[in-house]
Tab-separated table of C-alpha atoms in Angstrom:
chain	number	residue	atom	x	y	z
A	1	UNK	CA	0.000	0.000	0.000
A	2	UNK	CA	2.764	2.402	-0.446
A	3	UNK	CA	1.958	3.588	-3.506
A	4	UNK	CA	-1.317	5.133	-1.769
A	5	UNK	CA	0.563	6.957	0.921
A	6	UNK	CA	0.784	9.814	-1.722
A	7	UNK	CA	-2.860	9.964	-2.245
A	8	UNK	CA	-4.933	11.660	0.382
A	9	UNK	CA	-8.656	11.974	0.021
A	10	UNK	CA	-8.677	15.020	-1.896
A	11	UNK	CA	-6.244	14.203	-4.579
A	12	UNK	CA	-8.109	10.517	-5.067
A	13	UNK	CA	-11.183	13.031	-5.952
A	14	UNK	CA	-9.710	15.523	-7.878
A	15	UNK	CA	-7.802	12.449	-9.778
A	16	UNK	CA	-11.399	10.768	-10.578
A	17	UNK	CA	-12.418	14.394	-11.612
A	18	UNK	CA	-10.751	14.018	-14.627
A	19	UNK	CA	-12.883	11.512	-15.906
A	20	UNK	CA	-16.401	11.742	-13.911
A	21	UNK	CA	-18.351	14.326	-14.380
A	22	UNK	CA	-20.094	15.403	-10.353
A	23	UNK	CA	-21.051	12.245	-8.172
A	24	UNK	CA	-19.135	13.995	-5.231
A	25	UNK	CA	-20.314	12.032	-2.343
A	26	UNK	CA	-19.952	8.625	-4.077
A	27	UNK	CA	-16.159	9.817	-5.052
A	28	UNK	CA	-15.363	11.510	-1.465
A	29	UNK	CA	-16.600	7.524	0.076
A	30	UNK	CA	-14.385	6.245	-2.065
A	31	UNK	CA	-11.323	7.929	-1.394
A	32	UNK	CA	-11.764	7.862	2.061
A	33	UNK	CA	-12.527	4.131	2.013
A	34	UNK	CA	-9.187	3.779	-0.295
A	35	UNK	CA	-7.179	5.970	2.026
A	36	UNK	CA	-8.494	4.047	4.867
A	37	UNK	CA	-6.608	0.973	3.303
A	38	UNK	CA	-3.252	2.972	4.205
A	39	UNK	CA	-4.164	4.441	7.315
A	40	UNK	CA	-5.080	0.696	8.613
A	41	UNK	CA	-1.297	-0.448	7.835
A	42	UNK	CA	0.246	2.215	10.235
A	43	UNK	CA	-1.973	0.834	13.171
A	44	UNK	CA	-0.123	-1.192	15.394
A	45	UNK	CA	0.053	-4.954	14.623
A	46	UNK	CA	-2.793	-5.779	18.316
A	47	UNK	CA	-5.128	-3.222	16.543
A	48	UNK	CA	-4.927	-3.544	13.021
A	49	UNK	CA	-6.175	-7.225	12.879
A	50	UNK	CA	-9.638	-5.549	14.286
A	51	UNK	CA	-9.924	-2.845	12.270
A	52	UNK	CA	-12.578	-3.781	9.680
A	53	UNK	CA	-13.123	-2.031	6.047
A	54	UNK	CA	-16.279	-0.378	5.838
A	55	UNK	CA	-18.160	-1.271	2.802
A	56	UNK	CA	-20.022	0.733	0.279
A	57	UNK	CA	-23.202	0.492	-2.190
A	58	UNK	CA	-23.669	3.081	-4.608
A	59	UNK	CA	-27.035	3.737	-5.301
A	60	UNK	CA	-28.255	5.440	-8.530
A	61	UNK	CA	-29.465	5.045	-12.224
A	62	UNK	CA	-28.079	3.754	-15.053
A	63	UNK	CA	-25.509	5.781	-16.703
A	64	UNK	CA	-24.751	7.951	-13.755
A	65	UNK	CA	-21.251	7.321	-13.502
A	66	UNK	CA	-21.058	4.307	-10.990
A	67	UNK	CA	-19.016	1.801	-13.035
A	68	UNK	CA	-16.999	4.080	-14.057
A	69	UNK	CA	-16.071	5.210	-10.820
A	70	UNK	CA	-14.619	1.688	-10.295
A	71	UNK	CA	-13.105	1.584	-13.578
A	72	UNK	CA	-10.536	4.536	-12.359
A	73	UNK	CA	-10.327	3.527	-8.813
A	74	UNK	CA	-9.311	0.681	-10.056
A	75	UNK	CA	-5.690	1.904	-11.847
A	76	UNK	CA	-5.418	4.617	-8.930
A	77	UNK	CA	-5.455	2.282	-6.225
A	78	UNK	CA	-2.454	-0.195	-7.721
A	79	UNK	CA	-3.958	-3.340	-5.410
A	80	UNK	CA	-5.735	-6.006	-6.417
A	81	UNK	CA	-8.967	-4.786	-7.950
A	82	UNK	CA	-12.003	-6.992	-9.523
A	83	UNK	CA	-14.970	-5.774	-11.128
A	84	UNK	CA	-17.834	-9.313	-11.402
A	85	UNK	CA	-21.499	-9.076	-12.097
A	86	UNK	CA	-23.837	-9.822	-9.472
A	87	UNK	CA	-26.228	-11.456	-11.965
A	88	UNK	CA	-23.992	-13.857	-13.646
A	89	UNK	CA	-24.122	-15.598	-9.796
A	90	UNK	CA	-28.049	-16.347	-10.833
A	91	UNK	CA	-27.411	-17.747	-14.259
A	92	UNK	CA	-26.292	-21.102	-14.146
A	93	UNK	CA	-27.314	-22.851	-11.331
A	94	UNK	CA	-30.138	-22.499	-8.392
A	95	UNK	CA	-28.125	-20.578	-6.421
A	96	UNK	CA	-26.366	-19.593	-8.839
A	97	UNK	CA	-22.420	-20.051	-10.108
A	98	UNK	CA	-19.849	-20.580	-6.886
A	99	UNK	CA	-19.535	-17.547	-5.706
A	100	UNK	CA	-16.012	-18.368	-4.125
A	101	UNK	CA	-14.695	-17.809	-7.695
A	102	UNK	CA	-14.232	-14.016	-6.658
A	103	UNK	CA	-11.689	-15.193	-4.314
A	104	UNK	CA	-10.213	-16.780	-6.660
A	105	UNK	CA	-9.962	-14.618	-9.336
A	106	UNK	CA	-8.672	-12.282	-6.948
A	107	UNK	CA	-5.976	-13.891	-5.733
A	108	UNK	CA	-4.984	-15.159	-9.545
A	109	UNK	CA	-4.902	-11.163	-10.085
A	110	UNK	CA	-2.799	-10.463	-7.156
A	111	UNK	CA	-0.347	-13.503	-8.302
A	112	UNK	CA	0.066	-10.951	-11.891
A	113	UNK	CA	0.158	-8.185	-9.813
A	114	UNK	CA	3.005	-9.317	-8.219
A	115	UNK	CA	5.180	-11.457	-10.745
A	116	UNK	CA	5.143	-8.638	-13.575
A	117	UNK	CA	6.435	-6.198	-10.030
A	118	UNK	CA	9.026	-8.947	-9.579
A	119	UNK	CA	10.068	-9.432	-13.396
A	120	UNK	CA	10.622	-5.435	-13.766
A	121	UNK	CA	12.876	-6.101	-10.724
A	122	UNK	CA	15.331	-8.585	-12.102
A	123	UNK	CA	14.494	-7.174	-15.703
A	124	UNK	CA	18.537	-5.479	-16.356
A	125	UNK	CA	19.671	-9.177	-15.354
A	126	UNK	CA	17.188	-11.256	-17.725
A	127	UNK	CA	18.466	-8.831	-20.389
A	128	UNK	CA	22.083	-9.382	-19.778
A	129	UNK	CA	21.366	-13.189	-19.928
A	130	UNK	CA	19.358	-12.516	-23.197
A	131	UNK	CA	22.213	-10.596	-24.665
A	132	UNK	CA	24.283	-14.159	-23.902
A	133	UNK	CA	22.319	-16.261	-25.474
A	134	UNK	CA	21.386	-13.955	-28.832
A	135	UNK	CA	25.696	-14.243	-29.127
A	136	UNK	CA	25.684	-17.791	-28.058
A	137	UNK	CA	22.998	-17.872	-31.318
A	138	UNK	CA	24.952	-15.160	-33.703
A	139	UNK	CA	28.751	-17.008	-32.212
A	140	UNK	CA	28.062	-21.045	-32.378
A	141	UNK	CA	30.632	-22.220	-30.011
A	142	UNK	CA	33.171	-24.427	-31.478
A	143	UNK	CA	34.510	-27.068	-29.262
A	144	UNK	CA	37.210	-28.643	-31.738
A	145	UNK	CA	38.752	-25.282	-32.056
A	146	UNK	CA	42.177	-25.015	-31.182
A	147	UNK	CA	43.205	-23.372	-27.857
A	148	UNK	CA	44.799	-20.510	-29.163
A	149	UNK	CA	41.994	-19.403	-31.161
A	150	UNK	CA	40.037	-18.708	-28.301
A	151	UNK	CA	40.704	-14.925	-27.689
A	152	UNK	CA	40.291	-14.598	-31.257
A	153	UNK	CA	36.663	-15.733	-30.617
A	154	UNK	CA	36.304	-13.815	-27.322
A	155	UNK	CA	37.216	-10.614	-29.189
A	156	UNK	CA	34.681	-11.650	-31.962
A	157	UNK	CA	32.311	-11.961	-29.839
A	158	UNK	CA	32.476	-8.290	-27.704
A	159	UNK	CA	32.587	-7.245	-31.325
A	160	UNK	CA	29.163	-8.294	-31.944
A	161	UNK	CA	27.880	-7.505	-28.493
A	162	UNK	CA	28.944	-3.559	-29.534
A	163	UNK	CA	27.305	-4.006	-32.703
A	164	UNK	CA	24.517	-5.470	-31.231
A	165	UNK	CA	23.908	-2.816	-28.283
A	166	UNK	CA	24.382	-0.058	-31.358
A	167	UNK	CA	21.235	-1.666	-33.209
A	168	UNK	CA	23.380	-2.937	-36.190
A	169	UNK	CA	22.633	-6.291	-35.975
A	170	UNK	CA	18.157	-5.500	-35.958
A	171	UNK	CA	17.757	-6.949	-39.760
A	172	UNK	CA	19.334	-10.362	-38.904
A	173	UNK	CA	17.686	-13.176	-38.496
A	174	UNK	CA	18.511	-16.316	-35.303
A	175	UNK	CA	16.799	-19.374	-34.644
A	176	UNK	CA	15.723	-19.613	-31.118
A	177	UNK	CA	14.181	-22.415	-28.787
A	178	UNK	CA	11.204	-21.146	-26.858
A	179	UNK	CA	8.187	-22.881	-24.643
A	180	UNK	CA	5.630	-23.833	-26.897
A	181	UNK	CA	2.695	-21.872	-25.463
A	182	UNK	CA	-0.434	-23.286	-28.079
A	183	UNK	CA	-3.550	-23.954	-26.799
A	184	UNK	CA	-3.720	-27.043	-24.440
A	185	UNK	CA	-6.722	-29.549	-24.738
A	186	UNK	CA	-9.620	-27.731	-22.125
A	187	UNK	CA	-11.367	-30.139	-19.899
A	188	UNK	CA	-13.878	-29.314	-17.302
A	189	UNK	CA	-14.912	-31.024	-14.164
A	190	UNK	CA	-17.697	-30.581	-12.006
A	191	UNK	CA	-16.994	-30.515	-8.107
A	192	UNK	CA	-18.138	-29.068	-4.930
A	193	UNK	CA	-15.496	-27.180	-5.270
A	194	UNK	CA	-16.442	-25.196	-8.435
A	195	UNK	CA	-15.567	-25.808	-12.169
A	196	UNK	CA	-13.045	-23.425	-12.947
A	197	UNK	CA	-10.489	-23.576	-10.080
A	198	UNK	CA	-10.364	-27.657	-10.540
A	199	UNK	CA	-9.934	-27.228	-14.546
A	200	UNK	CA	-6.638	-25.165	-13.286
A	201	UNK	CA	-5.826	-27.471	-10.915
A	202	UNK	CA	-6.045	-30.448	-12.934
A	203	UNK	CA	-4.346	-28.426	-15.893
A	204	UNK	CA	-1.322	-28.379	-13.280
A	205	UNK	CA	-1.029	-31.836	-12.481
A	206	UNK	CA	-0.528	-32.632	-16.016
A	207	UNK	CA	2.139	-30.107	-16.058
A	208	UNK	CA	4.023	-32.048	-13.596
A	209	UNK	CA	3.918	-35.493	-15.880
A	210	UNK	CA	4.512	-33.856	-19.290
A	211	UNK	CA	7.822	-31.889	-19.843
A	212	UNK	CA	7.777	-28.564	-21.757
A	213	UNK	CA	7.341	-28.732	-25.645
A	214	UNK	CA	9.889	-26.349	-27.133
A	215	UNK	CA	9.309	-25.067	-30.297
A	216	UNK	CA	12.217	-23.678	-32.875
A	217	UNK	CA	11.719	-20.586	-34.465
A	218	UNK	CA	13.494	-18.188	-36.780
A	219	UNK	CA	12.885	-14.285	-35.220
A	220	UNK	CA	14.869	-10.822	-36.028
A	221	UNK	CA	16.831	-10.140	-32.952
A	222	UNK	CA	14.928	-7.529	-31.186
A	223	UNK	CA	11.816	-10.064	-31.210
A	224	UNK	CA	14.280	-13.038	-29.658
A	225	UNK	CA	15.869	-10.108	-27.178
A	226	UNK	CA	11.831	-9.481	-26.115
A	227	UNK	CA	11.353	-13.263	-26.025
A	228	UNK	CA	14.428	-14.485	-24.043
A	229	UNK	CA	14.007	-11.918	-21.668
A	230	UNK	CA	10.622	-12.743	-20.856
A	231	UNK	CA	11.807	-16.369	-20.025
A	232	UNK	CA	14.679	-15.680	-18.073
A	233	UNK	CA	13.113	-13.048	-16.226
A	234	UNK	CA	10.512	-15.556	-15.569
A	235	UNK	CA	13.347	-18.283	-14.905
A	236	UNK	CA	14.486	-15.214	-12.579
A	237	UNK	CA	11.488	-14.974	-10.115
A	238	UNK	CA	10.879	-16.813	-6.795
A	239	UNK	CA	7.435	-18.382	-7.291
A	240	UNK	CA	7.063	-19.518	-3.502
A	241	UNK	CA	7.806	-15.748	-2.702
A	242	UNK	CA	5.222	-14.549	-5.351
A	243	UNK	CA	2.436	-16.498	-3.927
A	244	UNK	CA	3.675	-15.332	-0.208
A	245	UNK	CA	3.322	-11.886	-1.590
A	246	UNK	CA	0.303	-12.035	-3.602
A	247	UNK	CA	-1.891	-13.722	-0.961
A	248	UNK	CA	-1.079	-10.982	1.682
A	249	UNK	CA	-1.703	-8.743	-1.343
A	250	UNK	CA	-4.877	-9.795	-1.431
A	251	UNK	CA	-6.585	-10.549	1.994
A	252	UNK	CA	-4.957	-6.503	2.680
A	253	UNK	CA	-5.204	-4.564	0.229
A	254	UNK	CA	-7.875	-6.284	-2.392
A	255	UNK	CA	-10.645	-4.105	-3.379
A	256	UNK	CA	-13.970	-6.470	-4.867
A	257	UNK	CA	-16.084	-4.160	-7.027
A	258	UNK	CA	-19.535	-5.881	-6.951
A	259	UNK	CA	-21.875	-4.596	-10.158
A	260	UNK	CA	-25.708	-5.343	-10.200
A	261	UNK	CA	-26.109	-5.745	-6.856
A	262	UNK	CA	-29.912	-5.036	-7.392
A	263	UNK	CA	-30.707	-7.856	-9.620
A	264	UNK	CA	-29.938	-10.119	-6.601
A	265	UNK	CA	-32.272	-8.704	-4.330
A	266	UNK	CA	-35.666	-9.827	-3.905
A	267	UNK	CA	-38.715	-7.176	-3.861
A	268	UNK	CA	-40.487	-7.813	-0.789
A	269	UNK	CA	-44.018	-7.888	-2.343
A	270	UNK	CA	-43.388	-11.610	-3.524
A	271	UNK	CA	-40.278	-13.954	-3.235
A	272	UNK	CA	-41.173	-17.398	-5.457
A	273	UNK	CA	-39.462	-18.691	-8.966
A	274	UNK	CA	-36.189	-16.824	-9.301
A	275	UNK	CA	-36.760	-14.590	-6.268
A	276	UNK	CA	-35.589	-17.845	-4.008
A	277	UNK	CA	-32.772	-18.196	-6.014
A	278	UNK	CA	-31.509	-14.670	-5.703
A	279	UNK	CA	-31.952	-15.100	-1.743
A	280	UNK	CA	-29.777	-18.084	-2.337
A	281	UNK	CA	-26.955	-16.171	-3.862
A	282	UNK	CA	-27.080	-13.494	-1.273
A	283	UNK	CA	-26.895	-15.893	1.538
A	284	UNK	CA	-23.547	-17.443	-0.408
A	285	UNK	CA	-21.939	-13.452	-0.629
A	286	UNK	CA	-22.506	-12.878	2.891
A	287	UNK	CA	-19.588	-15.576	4.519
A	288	UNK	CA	-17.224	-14.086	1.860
A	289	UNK	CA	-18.076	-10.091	2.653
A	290	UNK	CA	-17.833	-10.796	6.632
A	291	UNK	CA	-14.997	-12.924	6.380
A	292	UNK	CA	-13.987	-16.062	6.098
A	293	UNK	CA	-11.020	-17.999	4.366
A	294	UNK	CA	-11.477	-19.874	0.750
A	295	UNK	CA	-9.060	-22.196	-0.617
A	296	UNK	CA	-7.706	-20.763	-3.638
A	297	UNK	CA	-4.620	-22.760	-5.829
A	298	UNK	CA	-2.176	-20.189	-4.125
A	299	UNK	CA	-2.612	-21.101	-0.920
A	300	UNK	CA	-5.882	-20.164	1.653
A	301	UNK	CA	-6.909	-16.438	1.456
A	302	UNK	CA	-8.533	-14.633	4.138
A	303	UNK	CA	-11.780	-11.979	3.086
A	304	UNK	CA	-11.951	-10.270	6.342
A	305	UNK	CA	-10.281	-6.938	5.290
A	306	UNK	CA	-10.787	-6.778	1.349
A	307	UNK	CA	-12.927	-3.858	0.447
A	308	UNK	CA	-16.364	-4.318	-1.590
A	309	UNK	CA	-17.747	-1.887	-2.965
A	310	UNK	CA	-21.158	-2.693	-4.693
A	311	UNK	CA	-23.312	-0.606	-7.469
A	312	UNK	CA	-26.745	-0.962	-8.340
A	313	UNK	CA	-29.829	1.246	-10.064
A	314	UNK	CA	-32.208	-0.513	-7.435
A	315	UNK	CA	-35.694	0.675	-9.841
A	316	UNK	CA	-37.280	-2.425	-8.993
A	317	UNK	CA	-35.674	-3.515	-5.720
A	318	UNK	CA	-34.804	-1.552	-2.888
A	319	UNK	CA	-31.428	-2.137	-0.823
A	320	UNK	CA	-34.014	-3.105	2.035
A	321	UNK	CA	-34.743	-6.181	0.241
A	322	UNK	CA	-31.592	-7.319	0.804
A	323	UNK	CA	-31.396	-10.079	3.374
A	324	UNK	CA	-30.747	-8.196	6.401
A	325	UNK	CA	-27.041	-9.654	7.313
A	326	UNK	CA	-25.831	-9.091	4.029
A	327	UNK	CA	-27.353	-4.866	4.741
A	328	UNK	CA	-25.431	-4.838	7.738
A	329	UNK	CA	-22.301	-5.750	6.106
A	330	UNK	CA	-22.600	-2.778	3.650
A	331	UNK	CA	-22.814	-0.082	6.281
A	332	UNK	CA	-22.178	3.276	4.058
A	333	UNK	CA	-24.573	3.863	0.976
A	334	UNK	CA	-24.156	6.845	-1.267
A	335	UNK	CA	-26.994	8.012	-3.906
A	336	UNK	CA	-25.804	9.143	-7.038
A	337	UNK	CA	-27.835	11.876	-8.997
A	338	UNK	CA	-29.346	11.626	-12.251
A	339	UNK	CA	-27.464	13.754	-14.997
A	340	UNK	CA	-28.933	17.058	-15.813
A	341	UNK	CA	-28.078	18.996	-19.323
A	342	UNK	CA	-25.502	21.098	-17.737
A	343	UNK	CA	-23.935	17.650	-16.386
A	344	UNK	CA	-23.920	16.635	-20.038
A	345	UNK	CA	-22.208	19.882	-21.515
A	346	UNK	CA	-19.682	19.214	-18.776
A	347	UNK	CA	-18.737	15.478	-19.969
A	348	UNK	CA	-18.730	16.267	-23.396
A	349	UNK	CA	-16.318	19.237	-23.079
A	350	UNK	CA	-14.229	18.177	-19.504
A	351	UNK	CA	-12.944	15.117	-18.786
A	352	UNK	CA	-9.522	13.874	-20.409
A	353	UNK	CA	-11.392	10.858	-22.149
A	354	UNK	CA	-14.384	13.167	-23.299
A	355	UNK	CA	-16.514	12.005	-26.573
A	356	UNK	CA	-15.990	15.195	-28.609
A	357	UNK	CA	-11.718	14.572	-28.315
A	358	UNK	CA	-12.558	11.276	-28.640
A	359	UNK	CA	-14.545	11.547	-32.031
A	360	UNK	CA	-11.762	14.784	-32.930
A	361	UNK	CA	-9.017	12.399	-32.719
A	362	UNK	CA	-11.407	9.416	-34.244
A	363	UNK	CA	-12.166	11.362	-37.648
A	364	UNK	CA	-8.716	13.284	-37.756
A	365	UNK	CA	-6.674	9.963	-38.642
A	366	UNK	CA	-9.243	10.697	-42.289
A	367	UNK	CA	-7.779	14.137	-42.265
A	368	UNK	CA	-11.360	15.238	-41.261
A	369	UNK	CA	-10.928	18.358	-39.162
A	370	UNK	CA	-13.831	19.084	-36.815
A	371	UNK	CA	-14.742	21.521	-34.527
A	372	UNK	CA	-17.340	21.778	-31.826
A	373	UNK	CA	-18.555	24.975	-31.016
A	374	UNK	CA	-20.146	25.983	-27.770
A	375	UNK	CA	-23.560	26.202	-28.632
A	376	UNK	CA	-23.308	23.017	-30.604
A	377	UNK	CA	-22.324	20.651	-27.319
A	378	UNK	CA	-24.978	22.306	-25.664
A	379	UNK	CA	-27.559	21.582	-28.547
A	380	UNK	CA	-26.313	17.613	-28.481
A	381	UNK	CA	-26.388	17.924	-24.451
A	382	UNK	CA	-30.290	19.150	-24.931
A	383	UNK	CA	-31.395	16.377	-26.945
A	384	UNK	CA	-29.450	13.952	-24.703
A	385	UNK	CA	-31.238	15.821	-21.720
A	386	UNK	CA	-35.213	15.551	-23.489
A	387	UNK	CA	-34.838	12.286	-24.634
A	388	UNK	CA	-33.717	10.960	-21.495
A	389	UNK	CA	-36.536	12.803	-20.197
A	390	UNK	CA	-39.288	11.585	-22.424
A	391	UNK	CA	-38.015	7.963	-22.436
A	392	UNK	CA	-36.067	5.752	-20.164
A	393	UNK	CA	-33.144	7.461	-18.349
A	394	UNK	CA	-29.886	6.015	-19.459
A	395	UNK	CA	-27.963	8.830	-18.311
A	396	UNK	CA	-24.681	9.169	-20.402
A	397	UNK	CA	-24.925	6.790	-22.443
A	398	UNK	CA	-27.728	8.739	-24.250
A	399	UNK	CA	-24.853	11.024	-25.335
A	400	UNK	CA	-23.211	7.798	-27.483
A	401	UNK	CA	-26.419	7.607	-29.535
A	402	UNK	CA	-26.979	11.271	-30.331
A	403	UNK	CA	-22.829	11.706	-31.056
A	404	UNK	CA	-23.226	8.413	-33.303
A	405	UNK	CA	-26.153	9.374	-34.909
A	406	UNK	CA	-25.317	13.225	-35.257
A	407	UNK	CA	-21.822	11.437	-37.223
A	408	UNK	CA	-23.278	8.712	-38.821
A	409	UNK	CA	-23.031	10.230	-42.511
A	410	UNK	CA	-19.981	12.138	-41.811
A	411	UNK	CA	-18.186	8.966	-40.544
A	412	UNK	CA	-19.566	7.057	-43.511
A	413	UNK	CA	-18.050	10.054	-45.835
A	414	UNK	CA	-14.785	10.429	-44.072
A	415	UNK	CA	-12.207	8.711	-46.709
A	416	UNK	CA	-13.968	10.794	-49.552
A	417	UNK	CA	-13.516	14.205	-47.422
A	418	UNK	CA	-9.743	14.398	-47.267
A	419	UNK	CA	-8.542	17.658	-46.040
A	420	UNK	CA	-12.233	19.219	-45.335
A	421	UNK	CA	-13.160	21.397	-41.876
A	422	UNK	CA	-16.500	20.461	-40.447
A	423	UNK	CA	-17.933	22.858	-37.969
A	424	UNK	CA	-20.643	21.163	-35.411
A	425	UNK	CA	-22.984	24.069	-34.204
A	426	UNK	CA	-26.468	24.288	-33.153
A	427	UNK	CA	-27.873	24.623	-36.587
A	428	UNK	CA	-26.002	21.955	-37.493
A	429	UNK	CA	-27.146	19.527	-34.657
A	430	UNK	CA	-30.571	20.743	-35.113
A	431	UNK	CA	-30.572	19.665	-38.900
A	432	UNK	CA	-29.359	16.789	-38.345
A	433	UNK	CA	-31.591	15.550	-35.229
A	434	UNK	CA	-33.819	17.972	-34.918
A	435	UNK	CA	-36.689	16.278	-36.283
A	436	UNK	CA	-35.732	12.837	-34.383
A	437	UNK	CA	-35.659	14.792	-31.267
A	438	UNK	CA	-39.276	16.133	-31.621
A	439	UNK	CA	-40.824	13.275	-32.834
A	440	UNK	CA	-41.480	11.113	-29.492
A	441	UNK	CA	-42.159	7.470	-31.306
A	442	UNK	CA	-38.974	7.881	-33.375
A	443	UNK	CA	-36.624	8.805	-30.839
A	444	UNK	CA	-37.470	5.828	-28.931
A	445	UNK	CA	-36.287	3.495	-31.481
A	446	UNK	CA	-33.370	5.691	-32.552
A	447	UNK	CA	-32.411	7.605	-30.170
C-alpha cells in the first residue's frame, strides 16, 4: 500500500475528476474508504487485525457514472482490484455459479500483480542473460577449435555484443528455442469445489507429468531479445515468494467491485421462482463479505479486510430487500444523482477521455478536421437531456447515440472528405436531429 501513501482523500477526488463528471459524495466515500486501506497499515500490529473495512453500495441510475467510478479507482489504487457481475451468480445454477470464484480470481490477479512487479525487478539481469544467449545464437561455439583461437573468438564476440547494443545487428535473423505456449486440450470437471479452479488445478497436475514442448523458431533479434528476456526473467522470479506476496496482497489490500447488486435482491411484495434463487446467492456473498477464508490454488486467502464496494440502479428492488445480514455488512450507501443537461455539456467538453476529443481524434486519422462549437455541445447535451426525459433514463450513455447518430453520414463520408473542416454548431445539430428529437415514437427506437 505504499503507492497510496501519496494519495490523500482530496487528490483521489480531484484524480477521478478528470474523468467523472459530479457524483461527489460517491467519489469523497471512495477515497476515504481507499485511504483508509493505508491508514489501517500504520496501526499497530494488536489493533490492526480488528480494524474492519467499511463497505459501500452506490445507489443510482443507469448511466450515472457508478461503473466508471470503479473503472478509475481501479488503476489509482495499484492493489488487487475486480470488477464481477452480481447477476452472472443467478445464471447457471439455483443458487447460482460458486460464488467463491471471486476469491479466486482475486488472488490469480494479485499472483500478476506481483510477478510482472518482480520481473521489472530482475528485468537489467534477464536482459544481460538474453544478450548471452542472442551471441551464443549469432557465435556457435566451437569445441574442436584449437586453444589458441580462443581470444580470437572472445574478441569476436564483444565485437558483436557492440554491434549489437548499437542496433546494427536488428535486420538479422537467429533461430531460437522457446516454450511452446499453443492452446492445451480444455477439460472441465464438475466438483463441490467449483468448475473453474479444478480445470486449473487439474491443468497443473498434467504439467508435472509432461515436460515442456519447445518449439524452434526463426525471429529478427529484437523479437528473440523481447522473447528471451521474458523467459529468463521468468526463470528469474521466486514463485514460492510470489504467492507469499500475492496472498497478503490480497486478503490486505484487495478491493472487490460488486456490479448489479440489485438484480440479486428480492422485492419484498413476492419472493417465489427466481426470487428464491436470488436469496440463495445473497446468503452465499454474505460468509465471503464478513470474512472467512477460501481455498484458492495459491494457498488459503482470508476476506476479512478486502474492500467491496457494490453498485446498483435498485428501480425495482430496494437495498431493504436485501437479506438483512448481508445490509449490515454494507454499512455506508451513497446516492448518485441523475445527470442534468448542464452535467452533459460538462462530460462532453471536460474530462480527459471526453466524446468530442474522442470523435476529434477518431475522424482526424481521415484528415477530417472538426470543430465543436459551444452552442453546438450544448444543442447535443439538450437532446441527450429531453430524450432521457421523455423515455427511459440512461444517463450518459444517451450522449453515445446522439454523437453516433449526429456522425453517422460524416463517418460514412470520411475517406472521400480528405482535407475538409467540419464545424458542429447548433444549426447543425438541429438539422441533423432535430426532427428525431421532436418526434417522441422515433426517438425511442433511434435515439
Amino acid at each position: 500500500m505504499s503507492e497510496l501513501g501519496s494519495f490523500t482523500p482530496r487528490e483521489i477526488v480531484s484524480e477521478l475528476d478528470r474523468y467523472v463528471v459530479g457524483q461527489r459524495d460517491a467519489k469523497r466515500a471512495v477515497a476515504i474508504a481507499l485511504r483508509n486501506r493505508w491508514r489501517r497499515q500504520q496501526v499497530v500490529p494488536e489493533l490492526r487485525d480488528e480494524i474492519a473495512p467499511k463497505n459501500i453500495i452506490l445507489i443510482g441510475p443507469t448511466g450515472v457514472g457508478k461503473t466508471e467510478v470503479a473503472r478509475r479507482l481501479a488503476k489509482l489504487a495499484q492493489a488487487p482490484f475486480l470488477k464481477v457481475e452480481a447477476s452472472k451468480f443467478t445464471e447457471v445454477g439455483y443458487v447460482g455459479r460458486d460464488v467463491e470464484s471471486i476469491v479466486r480470481d482475486l488472488a490469480d490477479l494479485a499472483v500478476q500483480m506481483v510477478t510482472d512487479e518482480e520481473k521489472r525487478a530482475v528485468r537489467v539481469k534477464a536482459e544481460e542473460r538474453a544478450e548471452e544467449r542472442i551471441l551464443d545464437a549469432l557465435l556457435p561455439s566451437a569445441p574442436s577449435a584449437a586453444t589458441e583461437e580462443v581470444p580470437h573468438g572472445a574478441e569476436t564476440r564483444e565485437k558483436l555484443r557492440r554491434m549489437l547494443r548499437q542496433g546494427l545487428l536488428d535486420d538479422r535473423k537467429i533461430d531460437v528455442e522457446l516454450p511452446d505456449t499453443g492452446a492445451a486440450p480444455q477439460m472441465s470437471i464438475f466438483t463441490p469445489q467449483g468448475v473453474e479452479e479444478m480445470g486449473v488445478q487439474f491443468k497443473d497436475l498434467l504439467g508435472q507429468f509432461f515436460p515442456k514442448k519447445m518449439r524452434r523458431r526463426r525471429l529478427d533479434i529484437p523479437a528473440a531479445r523481447e522473447a528471451f528476456v521474458a523467459e529468463e526473467a521468468t526463470r528469474l522470479v521466486d514463485a514460492d515468494r510470489v504467492r507469499e506476496l500475492a496472498v497478503t496482497r490480497a486478503e490486505q489490500t484487495g478491493i472487490v467491485f460488486i456490479d448489479e447488486i440489485d438484480k440479486i435482491a428480492a422485492p419484498s411484495a413476492g419472493k417465489h421462482g427466481p426470487d428464491v434463487s436470488r436469496e440463495g446467492v445473497q446468503r452465499d456473498l454474505l460468509p465471503i463479505v464478513e470474512g472467512s477464508t477460501v481455498s484458492t490454488k495459491h494457498g488459503p486467502v482470508r476476506t476479512d479486510h478486502i474492500l467491496f464496494i457494490a453498485a446498483g440502479a435498485f428501480h425495482v428492488a430496494k437495498p431493504s430487500d436485501l437479506i438483512p445480514e448481508l445490509q449490515g455488512r454494507f454499512p455506508i450507501r451513497v446516492e448518485l444523482q441523475s445527470l442534468t443537461e448542464a452535467d452533459f455539456v460538462r462530460i462532453l467538453t471536460e474530462p480527459d477521455n471526453s466524446l468530442v476529443r474522442q470523435y476529434v481524434a477518431l475522424l482526424a486519422t481521415e484528415s477530417v478536421h472538426l470543430e465543436f462549437r459551444e452552442d453546438g455541445v450544448r444543442a447535443i447535451a439538450q437532446i441527450a437531456a429531453q430524450v432521457n426525459a421523455r423515455t427511459d433514463d440512461i444517463g450518459a450513455r444517451r450522449l453515445h447515440t446522439v454523437m453516433e447518430r449526429l456522425l453517422d453520414e460524416t463517418s460514412f463520408d470520411a475517406p472521400d472528405l480528405g482535407g475538409k473542416r467540419l464545424v458542429i454548431d447548433e444549426a447543425f445539430v438541429r438539422d441533423r436531429l432535430g426532427e428525431l428529437a421532436r418526434d417522441e415514437d422515433l426517438s425511442r427506437y433511434i435515439l
